[in-house]
Each structure stands twice: as structure tokens, then as C-alpha cells.
mmCIF file of C-alpha atoms in Angstrom:
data_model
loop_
_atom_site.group_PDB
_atom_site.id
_atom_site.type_symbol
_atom_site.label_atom_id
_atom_site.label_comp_id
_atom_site.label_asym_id
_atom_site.label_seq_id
_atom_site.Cartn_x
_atom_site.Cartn_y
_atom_site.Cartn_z
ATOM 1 C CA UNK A 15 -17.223 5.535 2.722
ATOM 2 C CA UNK A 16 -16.506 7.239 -1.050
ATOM 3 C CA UNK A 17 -18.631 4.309 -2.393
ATOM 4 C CA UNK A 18 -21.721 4.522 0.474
ATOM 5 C CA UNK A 19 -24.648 5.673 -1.473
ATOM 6 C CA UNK A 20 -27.705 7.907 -0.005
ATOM 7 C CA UNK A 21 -27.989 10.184 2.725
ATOM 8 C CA UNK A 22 -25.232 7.684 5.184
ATOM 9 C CA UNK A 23 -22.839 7.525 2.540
ATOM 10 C CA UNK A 24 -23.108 11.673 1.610
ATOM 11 C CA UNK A 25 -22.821 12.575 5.464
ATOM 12 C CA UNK A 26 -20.069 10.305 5.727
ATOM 13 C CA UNK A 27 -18.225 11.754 3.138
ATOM 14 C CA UNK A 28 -19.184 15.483 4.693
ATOM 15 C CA UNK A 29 -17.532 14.301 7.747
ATOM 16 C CA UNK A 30 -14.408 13.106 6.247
ATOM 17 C CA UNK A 31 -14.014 16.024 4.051
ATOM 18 C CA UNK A 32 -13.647 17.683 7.316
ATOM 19 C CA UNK A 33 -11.431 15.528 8.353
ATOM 20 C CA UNK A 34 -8.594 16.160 5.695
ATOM 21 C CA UNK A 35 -9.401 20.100 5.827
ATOM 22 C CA UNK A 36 -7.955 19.508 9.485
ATOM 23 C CA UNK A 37 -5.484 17.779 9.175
ATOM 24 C CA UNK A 38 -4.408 19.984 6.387
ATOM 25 C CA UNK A 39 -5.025 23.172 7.641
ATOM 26 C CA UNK A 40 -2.618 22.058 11.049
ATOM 27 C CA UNK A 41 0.197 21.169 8.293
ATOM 28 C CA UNK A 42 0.154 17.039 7.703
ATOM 29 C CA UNK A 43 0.649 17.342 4.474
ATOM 30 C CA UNK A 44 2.294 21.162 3.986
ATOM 31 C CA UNK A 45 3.485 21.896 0.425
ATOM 32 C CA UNK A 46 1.779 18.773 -0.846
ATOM 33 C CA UNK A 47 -0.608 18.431 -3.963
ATOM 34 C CA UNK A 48 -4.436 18.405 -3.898
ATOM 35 C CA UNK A 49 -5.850 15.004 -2.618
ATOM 36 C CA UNK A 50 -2.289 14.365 -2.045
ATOM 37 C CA UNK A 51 -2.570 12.830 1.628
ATOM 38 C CA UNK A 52 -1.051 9.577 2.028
ATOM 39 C CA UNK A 53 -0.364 8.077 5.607
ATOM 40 C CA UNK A 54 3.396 8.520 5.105
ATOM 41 C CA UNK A 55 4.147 12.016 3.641
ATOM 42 C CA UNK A 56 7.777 13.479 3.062
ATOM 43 C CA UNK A 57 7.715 17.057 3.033
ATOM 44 C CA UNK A 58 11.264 16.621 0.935
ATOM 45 C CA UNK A 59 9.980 15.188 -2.071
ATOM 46 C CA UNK A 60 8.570 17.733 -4.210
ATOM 47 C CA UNK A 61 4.876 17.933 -4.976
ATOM 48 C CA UNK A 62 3.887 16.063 -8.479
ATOM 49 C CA UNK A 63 2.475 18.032 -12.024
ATOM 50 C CA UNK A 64 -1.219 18.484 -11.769
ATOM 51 C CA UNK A 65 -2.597 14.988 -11.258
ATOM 52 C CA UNK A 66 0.030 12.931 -10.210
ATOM 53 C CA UNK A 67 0.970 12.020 -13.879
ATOM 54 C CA UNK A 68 4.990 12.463 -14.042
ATOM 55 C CA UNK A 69 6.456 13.269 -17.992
ATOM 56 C CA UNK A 70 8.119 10.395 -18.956
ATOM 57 C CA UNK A 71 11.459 11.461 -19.905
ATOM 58 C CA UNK A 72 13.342 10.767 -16.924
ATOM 59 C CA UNK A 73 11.888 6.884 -16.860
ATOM 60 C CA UNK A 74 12.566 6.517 -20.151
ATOM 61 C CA UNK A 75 14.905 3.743 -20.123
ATOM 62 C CA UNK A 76 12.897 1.658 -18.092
ATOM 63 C CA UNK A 77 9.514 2.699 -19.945
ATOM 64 C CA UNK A 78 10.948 2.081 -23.355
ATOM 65 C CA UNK A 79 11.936 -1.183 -22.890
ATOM 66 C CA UNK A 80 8.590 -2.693 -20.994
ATOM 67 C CA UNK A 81 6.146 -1.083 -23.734
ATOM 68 C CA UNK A 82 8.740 -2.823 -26.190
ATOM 69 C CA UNK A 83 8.228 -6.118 -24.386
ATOM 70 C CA UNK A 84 4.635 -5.430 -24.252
ATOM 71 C CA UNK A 85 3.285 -8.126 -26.541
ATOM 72 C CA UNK A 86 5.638 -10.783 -25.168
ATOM 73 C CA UNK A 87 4.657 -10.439 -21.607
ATOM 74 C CA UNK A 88 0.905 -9.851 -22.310
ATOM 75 C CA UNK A 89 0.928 -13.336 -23.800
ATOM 76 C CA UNK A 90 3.090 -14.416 -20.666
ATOM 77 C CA UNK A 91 0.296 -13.146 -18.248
ATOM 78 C CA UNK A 92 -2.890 -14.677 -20.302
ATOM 79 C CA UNK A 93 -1.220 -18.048 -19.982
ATOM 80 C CA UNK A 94 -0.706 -17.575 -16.298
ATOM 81 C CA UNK A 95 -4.429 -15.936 -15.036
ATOM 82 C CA UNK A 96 -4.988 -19.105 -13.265
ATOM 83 C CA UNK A 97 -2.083 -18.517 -11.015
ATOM 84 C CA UNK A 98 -3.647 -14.866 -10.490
ATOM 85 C CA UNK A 99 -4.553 -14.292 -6.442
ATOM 86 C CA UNK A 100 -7.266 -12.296 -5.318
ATOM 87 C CA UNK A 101 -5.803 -8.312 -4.487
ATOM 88 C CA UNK A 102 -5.947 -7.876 -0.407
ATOM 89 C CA UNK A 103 -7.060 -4.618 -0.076
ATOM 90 C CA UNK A 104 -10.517 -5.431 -0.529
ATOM 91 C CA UNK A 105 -11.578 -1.794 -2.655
ATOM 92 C CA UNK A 106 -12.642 -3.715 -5.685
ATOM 93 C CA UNK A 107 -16.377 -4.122 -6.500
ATOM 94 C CA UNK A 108 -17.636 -6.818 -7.135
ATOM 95 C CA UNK A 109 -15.063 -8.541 -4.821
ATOM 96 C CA UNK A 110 -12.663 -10.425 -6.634
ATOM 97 C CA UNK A 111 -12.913 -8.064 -9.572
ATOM 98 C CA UNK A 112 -9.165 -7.480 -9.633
ATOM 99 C CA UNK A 113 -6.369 -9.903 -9.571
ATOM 100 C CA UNK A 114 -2.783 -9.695 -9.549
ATOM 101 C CA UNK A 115 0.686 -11.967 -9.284
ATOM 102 C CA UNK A 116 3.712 -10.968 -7.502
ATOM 103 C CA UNK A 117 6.296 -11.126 -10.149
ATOM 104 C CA UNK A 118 9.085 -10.102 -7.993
ATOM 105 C CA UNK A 119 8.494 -13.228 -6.173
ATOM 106 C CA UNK A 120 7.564 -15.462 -9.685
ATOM 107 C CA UNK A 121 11.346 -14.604 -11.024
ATOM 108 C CA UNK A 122 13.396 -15.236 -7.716
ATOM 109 C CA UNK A 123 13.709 -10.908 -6.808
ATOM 110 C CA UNK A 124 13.061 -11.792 -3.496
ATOM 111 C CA UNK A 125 14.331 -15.242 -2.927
ATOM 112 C CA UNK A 126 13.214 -18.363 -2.133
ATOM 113 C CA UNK A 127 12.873 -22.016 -3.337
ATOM 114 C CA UNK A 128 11.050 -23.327 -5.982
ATOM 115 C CA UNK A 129 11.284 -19.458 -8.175
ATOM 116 C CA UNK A 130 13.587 -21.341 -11.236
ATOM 117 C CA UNK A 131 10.791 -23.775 -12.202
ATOM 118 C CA UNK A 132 8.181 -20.956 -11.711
ATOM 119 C CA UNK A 133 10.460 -18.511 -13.647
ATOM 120 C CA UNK A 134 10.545 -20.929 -16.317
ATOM 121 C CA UNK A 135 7.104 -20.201 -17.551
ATOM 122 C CA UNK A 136 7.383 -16.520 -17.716
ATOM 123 C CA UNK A 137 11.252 -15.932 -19.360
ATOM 124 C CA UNK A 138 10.209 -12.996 -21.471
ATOM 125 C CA UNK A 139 8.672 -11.730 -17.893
ATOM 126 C CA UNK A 140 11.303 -12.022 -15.856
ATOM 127 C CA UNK A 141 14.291 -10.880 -18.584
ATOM 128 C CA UNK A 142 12.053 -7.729 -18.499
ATOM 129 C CA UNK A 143 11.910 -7.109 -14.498
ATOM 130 C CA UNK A 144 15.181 -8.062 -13.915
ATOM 131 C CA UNK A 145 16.540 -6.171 -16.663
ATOM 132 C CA UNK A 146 14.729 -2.973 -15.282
ATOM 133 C CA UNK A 147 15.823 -3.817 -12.062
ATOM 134 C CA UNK A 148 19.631 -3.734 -13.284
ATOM 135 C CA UNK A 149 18.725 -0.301 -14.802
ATOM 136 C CA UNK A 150 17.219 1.406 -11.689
ATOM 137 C CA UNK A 151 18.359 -1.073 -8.640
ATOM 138 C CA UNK A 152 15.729 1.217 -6.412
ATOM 139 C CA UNK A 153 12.932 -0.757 -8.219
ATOM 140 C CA UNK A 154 10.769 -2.232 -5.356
ATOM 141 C CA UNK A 155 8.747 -4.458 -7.135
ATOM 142 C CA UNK A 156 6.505 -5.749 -10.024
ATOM 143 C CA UNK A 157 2.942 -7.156 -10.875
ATOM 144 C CA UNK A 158 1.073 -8.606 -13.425
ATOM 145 C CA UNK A 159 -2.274 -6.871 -12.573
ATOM 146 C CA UNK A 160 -5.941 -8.131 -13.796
ATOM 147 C CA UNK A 161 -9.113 -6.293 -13.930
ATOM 148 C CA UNK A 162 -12.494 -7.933 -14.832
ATOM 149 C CA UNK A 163 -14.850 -6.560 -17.163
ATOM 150 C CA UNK A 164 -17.239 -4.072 -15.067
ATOM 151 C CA UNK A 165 -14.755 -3.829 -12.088
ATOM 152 C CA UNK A 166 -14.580 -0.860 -9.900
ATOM 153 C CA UNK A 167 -11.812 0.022 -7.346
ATOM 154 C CA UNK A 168 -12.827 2.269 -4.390
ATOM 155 C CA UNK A 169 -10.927 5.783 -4.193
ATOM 156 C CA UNK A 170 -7.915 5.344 -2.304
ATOM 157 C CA UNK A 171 -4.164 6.422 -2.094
ATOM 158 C CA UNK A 172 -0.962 4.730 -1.929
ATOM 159 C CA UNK A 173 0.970 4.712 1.339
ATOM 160 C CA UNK A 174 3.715 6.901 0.691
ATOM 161 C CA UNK A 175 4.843 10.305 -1.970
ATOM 162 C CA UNK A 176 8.254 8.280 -1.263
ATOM 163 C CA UNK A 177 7.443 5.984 -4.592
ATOM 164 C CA UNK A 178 6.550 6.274 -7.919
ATOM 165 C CA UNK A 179 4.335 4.002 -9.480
ATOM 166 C CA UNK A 180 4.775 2.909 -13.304
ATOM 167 C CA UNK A 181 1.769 1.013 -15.027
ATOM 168 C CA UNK A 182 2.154 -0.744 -19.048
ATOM 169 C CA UNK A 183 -0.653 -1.463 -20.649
ATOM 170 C CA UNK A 184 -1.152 -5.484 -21.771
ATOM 171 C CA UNK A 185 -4.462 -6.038 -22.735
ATOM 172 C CA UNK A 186 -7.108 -3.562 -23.511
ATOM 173 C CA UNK A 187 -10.159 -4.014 -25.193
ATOM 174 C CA UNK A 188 -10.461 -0.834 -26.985
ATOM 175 C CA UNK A 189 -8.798 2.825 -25.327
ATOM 176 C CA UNK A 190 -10.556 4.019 -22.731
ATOM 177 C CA UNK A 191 -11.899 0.791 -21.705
ATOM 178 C CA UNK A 192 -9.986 0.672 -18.170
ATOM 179 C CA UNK A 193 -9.321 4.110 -16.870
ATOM 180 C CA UNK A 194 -7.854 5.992 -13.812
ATOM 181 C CA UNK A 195 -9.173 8.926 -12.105
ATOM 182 C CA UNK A 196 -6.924 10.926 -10.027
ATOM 183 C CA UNK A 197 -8.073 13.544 -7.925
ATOM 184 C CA UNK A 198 -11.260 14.665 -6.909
ATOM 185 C CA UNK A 199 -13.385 10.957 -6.176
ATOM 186 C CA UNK A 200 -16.338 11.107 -8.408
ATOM 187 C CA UNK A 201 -18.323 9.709 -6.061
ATOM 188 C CA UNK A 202 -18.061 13.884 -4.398
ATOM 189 C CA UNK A 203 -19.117 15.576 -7.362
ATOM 190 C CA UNK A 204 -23.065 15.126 -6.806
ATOM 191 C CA UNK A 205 -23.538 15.031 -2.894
ATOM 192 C CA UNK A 206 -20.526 17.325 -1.194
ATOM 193 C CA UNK A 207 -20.079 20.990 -2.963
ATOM 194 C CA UNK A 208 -17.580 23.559 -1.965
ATOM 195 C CA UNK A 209 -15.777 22.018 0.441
ATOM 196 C CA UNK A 210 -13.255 20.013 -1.184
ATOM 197 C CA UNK A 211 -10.318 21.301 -3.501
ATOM 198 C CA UNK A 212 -11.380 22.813 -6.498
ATOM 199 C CA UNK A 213 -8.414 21.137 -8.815
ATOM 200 C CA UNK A 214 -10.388 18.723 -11.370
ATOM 201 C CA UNK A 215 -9.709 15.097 -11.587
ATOM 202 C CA UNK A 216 -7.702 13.683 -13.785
ATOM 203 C CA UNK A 217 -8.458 10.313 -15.985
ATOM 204 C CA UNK A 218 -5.915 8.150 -17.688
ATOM 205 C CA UNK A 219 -6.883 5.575 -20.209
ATOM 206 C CA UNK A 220 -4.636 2.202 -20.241
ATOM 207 C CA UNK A 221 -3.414 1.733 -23.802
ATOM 208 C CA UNK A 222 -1.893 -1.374 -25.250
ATOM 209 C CA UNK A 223 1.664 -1.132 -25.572
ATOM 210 C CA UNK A 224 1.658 2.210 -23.740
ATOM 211 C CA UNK A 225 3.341 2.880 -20.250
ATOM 212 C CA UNK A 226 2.938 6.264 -18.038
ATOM 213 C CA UNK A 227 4.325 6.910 -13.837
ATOM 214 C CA UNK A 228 2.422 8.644 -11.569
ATOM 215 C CA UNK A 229 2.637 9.395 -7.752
ATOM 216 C CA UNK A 230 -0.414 7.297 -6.400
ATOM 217 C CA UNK A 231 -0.006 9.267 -3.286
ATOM 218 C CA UNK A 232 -2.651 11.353 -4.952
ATOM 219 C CA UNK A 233 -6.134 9.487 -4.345
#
């Protein structure tokens, strides 16, 4: 409904703007951010900095070592786009825009037969992941993820303030060529005024090399 344009889409977006404002006025998501509203929200996890964006030095040692890898596993992924699945959730325009592969599955995280031959391909991957997950052991997963020139992904948020999401840059075209708003959908600004919270977005532009976590239970 963020993406519907003309009067259906604006009206929608009225109506679920009134939505949240209920649900947060009766306490769903009490102490939480701004567009902080994810289906499952702990009230014991303190709210994150303006915009979701957490400083770095407390995931420093697994940051450090992934942008240090960077080159190595870009090169990894490029070899392997063919092997790149469709993403499921279906908020990318145009369809098929965005691509990922499950690299906890690729390098045997999870199990399985048939992961050492697939593993094989991608060593510089998979020293990385499972090197990180010796460092943290509460790592839950990891993705090579592939956007296509022009794609869009629909405003959403992540399923739970229980996570924190970490994103390295592989392959950028120039800075500011793939970016990520959090906040305030853009798709509000024109069509629904004064009845949403006033914080202002924030955009982050993927870098090569470069690595930032954020709490993407803030749409």
C-alpha cells in the first residue's frame, strides 16, 4: 500500500497511518523508536540512535574483519550470481529485482549433505562466516544479497527489535548508487501531512569495502 499511487494508494496510506497511531497510542510498541513497529516487539531491548543506525564500536570485531575480506568475497559472489534465487518477500519492483543466496546453508552452518562440494567454491566466503560465527556464536545467519540496476524495495520492517542486522558493501557502482532509507517512507511525504511522526528519514549509502548495523525493526 506505501507503493499504490493516486487517490487509492494516498487513502490507503491515510488509513494505515491510523492504524499504527492506534496501536501505538494503546501501548504495542511503548518506549520504542519512531516507525519502530515490528510484529514482534520486546519492550526490554532498548530503543536504537535516531534511525536505526547502531555506532560500530561494539561490532567491531566482526565488522573489521568482513570489510577486510571485502574484495575476496565480492569476487566469490560475482562468480556465483547464477546460483542467486529470487528474494520471497515479493517487495522488490520490478519483481525479481533483488536476489540473494543463503550462505549459512552454502558453507554447511546449518547442515546438510552435499554443503563441502558447494563450500568449495566460495572458501574465502565461508572462512569469513564461520570465522564471525566463532566470534559472536549468536550470529543467525548470512547472505550474499543482489540488487539490479533500477531496483526498488517496498517500505517494510524486519520481524523483530530482537536482531541486529549488519550489511558490507561488495560491489557498488559509484557511492550513493544503492541506498537505504530508514524512517519516514518517502512514498508519505507528498500525499499524507501531519499525521505521521515528525522524525526525518534517514538514508545510508552502500560503500565498497564499508560495513554499518542497524535495527531493521525500524521501517
Amino acid at each position: 500500500l506505501l507503493s499504490e499511487r493516486g487517490a487509492a494508494g494516498a487513502a490507503a496510506r491515510r488509513h494505515g497511518l491510523q492504524v499504527l497511531t492506534r496501536a501505538a497510542e494503546s501501548g504495542a510498541w511503548r518506549g520504542g523508536a519512531p516507525w519502530q513497529h515490528p510484529v514482534e516487539y520486546l519492550s526490554a531491548v532498548p530503543p536504537p540512535p535516531a534511525g536505526g543506525v547502531r555506532p560500530r564500536g561494539a561490532y567491531e570485531c566482526l565488522l573489521s574483519p568482513l570489510e577486510g575480506a571485502a574484495a575476496d568475497l565480492a569476487a566469490e559472489a560475482a562468480a556465483a550470481l547464477e546460483r542467486f534465487t529470487v528474494q520471497t518477500e515479493g517487495i522488490a519492483r520490478p519483481q525479481g529485482g533483488w536476489r540473494e543466496l543463503d550462505l549459512f546453508d552454502v558453507c554447511g552452518l546449518r547442515g546438510g549433505g552435499g554443503a563441502r562440494s558447494r563450500a568449495a567454491r566460495l572458501r574465502a566466503t565461508c572462512a569469513a562466516v564461520r570465522a564471525a560465527v566463532e566470534t559472536y556464536p549468536y550470529v543467525q545467519g548470512a547472505l550474499f544479497s543482489a540488487l539490479a540496476p533500477g531496483t526498488d524495495l517496498s517500505p517494510h520492517c524486519g520481524p523483530t527489535n530482537g536482531r541486529m542486522v549488519m550489511h558490507v558493501g561488495l560491489r557498488v557502482p559509484h557511492p550513493g548508487a544503492a541506498r537505504l532509507r530508514i524512517g519516514r517512507p518517502s512514498s508519505l511525504d507528498d500525499d499524507v501531512q501531519g499525521s505521521a511522526p515528525a522524525d526525518a528519514a534517514v538514508e545510508v549509502a552502500w560503500r565498497e569495502g564499508e560495513g554499518f548495523v542497524w535495527d531493521d525493526s525500524v521501517c
